[in-house]
Amino acid sequence: MLQATPTPATAAAMSGPSGPRPRSVTAGRVGLYAFLFFAALFFLLPMYVMIVTSLKTMGEIRMGNIFSLPSEMTIEPWIQAWNSACTGLNCSGIKVGFWNSVRILIPSVILSIFVGSLTGYALSLWRVRGANLLFAVLLLGAFLPYQVFIYPLVRIYSTVGIYGTMTGIVVTHIIFGLPLMTLLFRNYYASLPIELFKAARVDGGGFFQIFFRLMLPMSTPIVIVACILQVTGIWNDFLFGVIFAGRDNLPMTVQLNNIVNSTQGEKLYNVNMAATILTALVPLVVYFISGRWFVRGIAAGAVKG
Amino acid sequence: MATVSIRDLEIEFGNLKVLKNLDLEIEQGEFIVLLGPSGCGKSTLLNAVAGLLDISAGQIWIGGKNVTWEEPKDRGIGMVFQSYALYPRMTVTGNLSFGLKMAKTPKAEIDKRVARAAEILQIQPLLNRRPAELSGGQRQRVAIGRALVRDVDVFLFDEPLSNLDAKLRTELRVELKRLHQGLGSTMIYVTHDQIEALTLADRIAVMNGGVIQQLASPKEIYRRPLNRFVAGFVGSPSMNFVDGTLVVEEGRATFKLKDGRIVDLAGYEFVAPPEHGRPATLGIRPEQIDLEKREPNATTIPVNLTLVEPMGADSLVWGDVAGTQFSVRIDGDAHVDTPSVVDAWFEPAQASVFDLATGARL
Ligand SMILES: Nc1ncnc2c1ncn2[C@@H]1O[C@H](COP(=O)(O)OP(=O)(O)OP(=O)(O)O)[C@@H](O)[C@H]1O
Ligand SMILES: [Mg+2]
């Protein structure tokens, strides 16, 4: 056995920098953190005001200290907002809107993701004639202001008989979700090794077999991203809800607006704040539990053209 | 077991013609290797046989049937890809049985065939694992198994071993050879590794620029390359090329180097009677040259030796002939002085002479 004897050369090498580099606090770092701190403060302040106001009694609110903590905490405004806030003559709270939104959300999210993944799959992996043209048109559709589609859609829906119905609003969400969903899935499938698809072709898989058995099971990450985008987008929608959903299916956002803007008697700021927070809760929760996936998915969708 | 016949095949991507008027007849049970540099169209040709690509012209016949317009699954082929392409969300069993399920094979039959393939490839312990839990060699076996279970007549391999380390590659190469002998199926195998090509193939098709340069047995390709490209591509270290002119006097052919010295070519079999004064290239493999005279028919060529590169069992001696780089392979224990000028010996019958302009064998 040969013994390695330390030579002067290695000893000299050890005296220089070694191990992890010491972290130094630079002016840039300090500035960056200061900026982040103030930005966070700026965005959290309104949130803070909303929360404390929603927990105050109207008497305390009238005293005008909007930044002060509630002297006697009450959750009465929250209960009122949920159960008995009035929109016009109807006083059954925002819960009606909540359940309407849920009923709109679930089929819209599932179907828009399904349709988007199917078109994305067809456009990326199968040699569809004119696939690129189709895709360009779809993207163009995404960049046009969607207000221009509203009138034609109203006419079409009336003719078909789905105007002002649940079907109408769900179909609307599917249509307007299509460009983004297609883009997302197309890029995702295009980034998978093409040989997988070829192997499945050789194995005898057809269009739908390959989609359901191979592609969809591999799509979990992008489906999560699509879910996040669609849940927040559809939940926050106001315009389509007002126009297409019909009186009985008005989503939460529309109902919130009706509560906040109803002009009878005193403005119940605490109830309004509570109702607003309740409405914003779903997207907020989605962002909080899925922040990591969200960023990852946006990056995945954006990097590959 | 089936013949494969590619007739006048042409493939273009946009306006880039990747394959031109390509003809290839493969016999039943033959092991054909497509060998060529990167980008020469090997994968394209294989994909065309599999039916994964639109072709612009020509026909493809498998087992005596024109399959030019058939779907991949109806061609009786199995394909193994370089990147394995295992279905990531399925277990090994799921991967092996996917194709059979697509073909609506009865469950009992599926189980039987999966068990048989697993036995042949020795992957029984892995059947319940996902691809991510397998090593590279195991993945490649599963990929082969996927083609195996379907009882296909023709196997297509696209560089199946190139992602593996050298040792595993050698092992799997032997297994593939054994598999071929056992099954007797027709196999088309793409590689740019010439050792793989020389060891596995019944016949090698050397491709360049979308054209098959030579289709012959490994021995023939090595001994009598049809043109300068094949000569330079096959063999490692690669063949030495020395430019000069042919001199034919009284029916005896010699080769005149650029510095005016003469190399005797007695014993070389010309394809056609040589022409006096034709510019030509003399090609000699480093391993066909000796620094001593060992063969009775050997002739000499003057070499300037400058550098020895030991490679274990043997050494490569570098130098030049009339200003052109030249290498000689010698025994690892032999000693040579560098720099020195020596007469190296070679047998003209083993050498190659190419036309300088066209590169074709003379
Ligand atoms: N889908 C495609 N679109 C355009 N050109 C392509 C396409 N696929 C291959 N090519 C071109 O065709 C030529 C042949 O490609 P091919 O993949 O057959 O090469 P190869 O011989 O398999 O090379 P390698 O050994 O690197 O795999 C290349 O020049 C490549 O750029
Ligand atoms: Mg290739």
Short mmCIF file of N, CA, C and O in Angstrom, two decimals, chain A residues 127 195-196 198-205 209 213-214 217-218 220, chain B residues 47 54 71-73 81 83 85-90 99 102 146 150:
data_model
loop_
_atom_site.label_atom_id
_atom_site.label_comp_id
_atom_site.label_asym_id
_atom_site.label_seq_id
_atom_site.Cartn_x
_atom_site.Cartn_y
_atom_site.Cartn_z
N ARG A 127 -50.36 14.70 -36.67
CA ARG A 127 -50.10 15.60 -37.79
C ARG A 127 -51.44 16.06 -38.37
O ARG A 127 -51.86 15.63 -39.43
N GLU A 195 -40.77 10.05 -28.69
CA GLU A 195 -40.64 8.60 -28.86
C GLU A 195 -41.70 7.83 -28.06
O GLU A 195 -42.10 6.74 -28.45
N LEU A 196 -42.13 8.42 -26.93
CA LEU A 196 -43.20 7.79 -26.16
C LEU A 196 -44.44 7.63 -27.02
O LEU A 196 -45.08 6.57 -27.05
N LYS A 198 -44.53 7.70 -30.27
CA LYS A 198 -44.27 6.76 -31.38
C LYS A 198 -44.39 5.32 -30.90
O LYS A 198 -44.95 4.47 -31.60
N ALA A 199 -43.85 5.06 -29.70
CA ALA A 199 -43.92 3.70 -29.17
C ALA A 199 -45.38 3.27 -29.02
O ALA A 199 -45.76 2.14 -29.35
N ALA A 200 -46.21 4.19 -28.54
CA ALA A 200 -47.62 3.85 -28.36
C ALA A 200 -48.30 3.64 -29.70
O ALA A 200 -49.18 2.79 -29.84
N ARG A 201 -47.88 4.39 -30.72
CA ARG A 201 -48.43 4.17 -32.06
C ARG A 201 -48.08 2.77 -32.56
O ARG A 201 -48.92 2.05 -33.07
N VAL A 202 -46.80 2.41 -32.39
CA VAL A 202 -46.36 1.08 -32.83
C VAL A 202 -47.11 0.00 -32.05
O VAL A 202 -47.48 -1.03 -32.60
N ASP A 203 -47.37 0.29 -30.77
CA ASP A 203 -48.10 -0.67 -29.94
C ASP A 203 -49.57 -0.75 -30.31
O ASP A 203 -50.31 -1.55 -29.72
N GLY A 204 -50.00 0.08 -31.23
CA GLY A 204 -51.36 -0.05 -31.71
C GLY A 204 -52.37 0.86 -31.04
O GLY A 204 -53.57 0.67 -31.19
N GLY A 205 -51.90 1.86 -30.30
CA GLY A 205 -52.83 2.78 -29.66
C GLY A 205 -53.46 3.72 -30.67
O GLY A 205 -52.80 4.21 -31.58
N GLN A 209 -57.17 6.18 -27.25
CA GLN A 209 -56.48 5.25 -26.35
C GLN A 209 -55.18 5.85 -25.85
O GLN A 209 -54.87 5.78 -24.66
N ARG A 213 -54.92 6.60 -21.91
CA ARG A 213 -54.09 5.65 -21.17
C ARG A 213 -52.67 6.13 -20.96
O ARG A 213 -52.01 5.73 -20.02
N LEU A 214 -52.19 6.97 -21.88
CA LEU A 214 -50.78 7.35 -21.79
C LEU A 214 -50.62 8.82 -21.42
O LEU A 214 -49.94 9.17 -20.46
N PRO A 217 -52.56 10.28 -17.91
CA PRO A 217 -51.89 9.94 -16.65
C PRO A 217 -50.56 10.66 -16.45
O PRO A 217 -50.11 10.81 -15.33
N MET A 218 -49.94 11.10 -17.55
CA MET A 218 -48.67 11.80 -17.41
C MET A 218 -48.86 13.30 -17.22
O MET A 218 -47.89 14.04 -17.12
N THR A 220 -50.40 15.07 -14.86
CA THR A 220 -50.74 15.61 -13.54
C THR A 220 -50.21 17.03 -13.30
O THR A 220 -50.98 17.90 -12.91
N ASN B 47 -37.99 5.03 -39.13
CA ASN B 47 -39.34 5.54 -38.87
C ASN B 47 -40.25 5.32 -40.07
O ASN B 47 -41.44 5.08 -39.91
N ASP B 54 -44.51 10.33 -42.85
CA ASP B 54 -45.07 10.37 -44.20
C ASP B 54 -43.93 10.30 -45.20
O ASP B 54 -42.95 11.01 -45.06
N GLU B 71 -51.09 1.47 -41.17
CA GLU B 71 -50.76 2.04 -39.86
C GLU B 71 -49.60 1.24 -39.25
O GLU B 71 -49.43 0.07 -39.57
N PRO B 72 -48.82 1.88 -38.34
CA PRO B 72 -47.70 1.16 -37.73
C PRO B 72 -48.11 -0.18 -37.13
O PRO B 72 -47.40 -1.17 -37.27
N LYS B 73 -49.27 -0.22 -36.48
CA LYS B 73 -49.65 -1.44 -35.76
C LYS B 73 -49.98 -2.58 -36.71
O LYS B 73 -49.95 -3.74 -36.32
N PHE B 81 -36.55 2.08 -29.00
CA PHE B 81 -36.00 3.42 -29.20
C PHE B 81 -34.76 3.66 -28.36
O PHE B 81 -34.56 3.03 -27.32
N SER B 83 -34.12 6.21 -26.48
CA SER B 83 -34.42 6.72 -25.14
C SER B 83 -35.38 5.79 -24.41
O SER B 83 -36.07 6.23 -23.50
N ALA B 85 -38.23 5.06 -24.15
CA ALA B 85 -39.64 5.41 -24.34
C ALA B 85 -40.58 4.47 -23.62
O ALA B 85 -41.58 4.05 -24.15
N LEU B 86 -40.24 4.15 -22.38
CA LEU B 86 -41.16 3.35 -21.58
C LEU B 86 -42.27 4.25 -21.06
O LEU B 86 -42.04 5.42 -20.77
N TYR B 87 -43.47 3.68 -20.93
CA TYR B 87 -44.58 4.50 -20.44
C TYR B 87 -44.38 4.74 -18.96
O TYR B 87 -44.41 3.80 -18.17
N PRO B 88 -44.16 5.99 -18.56
CA PRO B 88 -43.67 6.24 -17.19
C PRO B 88 -44.67 5.91 -16.09
O PRO B 88 -44.27 5.57 -15.00
N ARG B 89 -45.96 5.99 -16.38
CA ARG B 89 -46.92 5.77 -15.31
C ARG B 89 -47.39 4.32 -15.22
O ARG B 89 -48.33 4.02 -14.52
N MET B 90 -46.79 3.44 -16.00
CA MET B 90 -47.20 2.04 -15.93
C MET B 90 -46.04 1.20 -15.37
O MET B 90 -44.89 1.54 -15.54
N GLY B 99 -49.44 -3.03 -25.62
CA GLY B 99 -49.74 -3.34 -27.02
C GLY B 99 -50.74 -4.47 -27.16
O GLY B 99 -51.63 -4.44 -28.02
N MET B 102 -54.17 -3.24 -26.41
CA MET B 102 -54.67 -2.47 -27.54
C MET B 102 -55.24 -3.42 -28.61
O MET B 102 -56.21 -3.10 -29.29
N ARG B 146 -41.05 -5.18 -24.82
CA ARG B 146 -42.30 -4.63 -25.34
C ARG B 146 -42.50 -5.02 -26.80
O ARG B 146 -43.62 -5.22 -27.25
N ARG B 150 -45.18 -8.89 -28.58
CA ARG B 150 -46.16 -8.75 -29.64
C ARG B 150 -45.91 -9.73 -30.78
O ARG B 150 -46.64 -9.72 -31.77
#
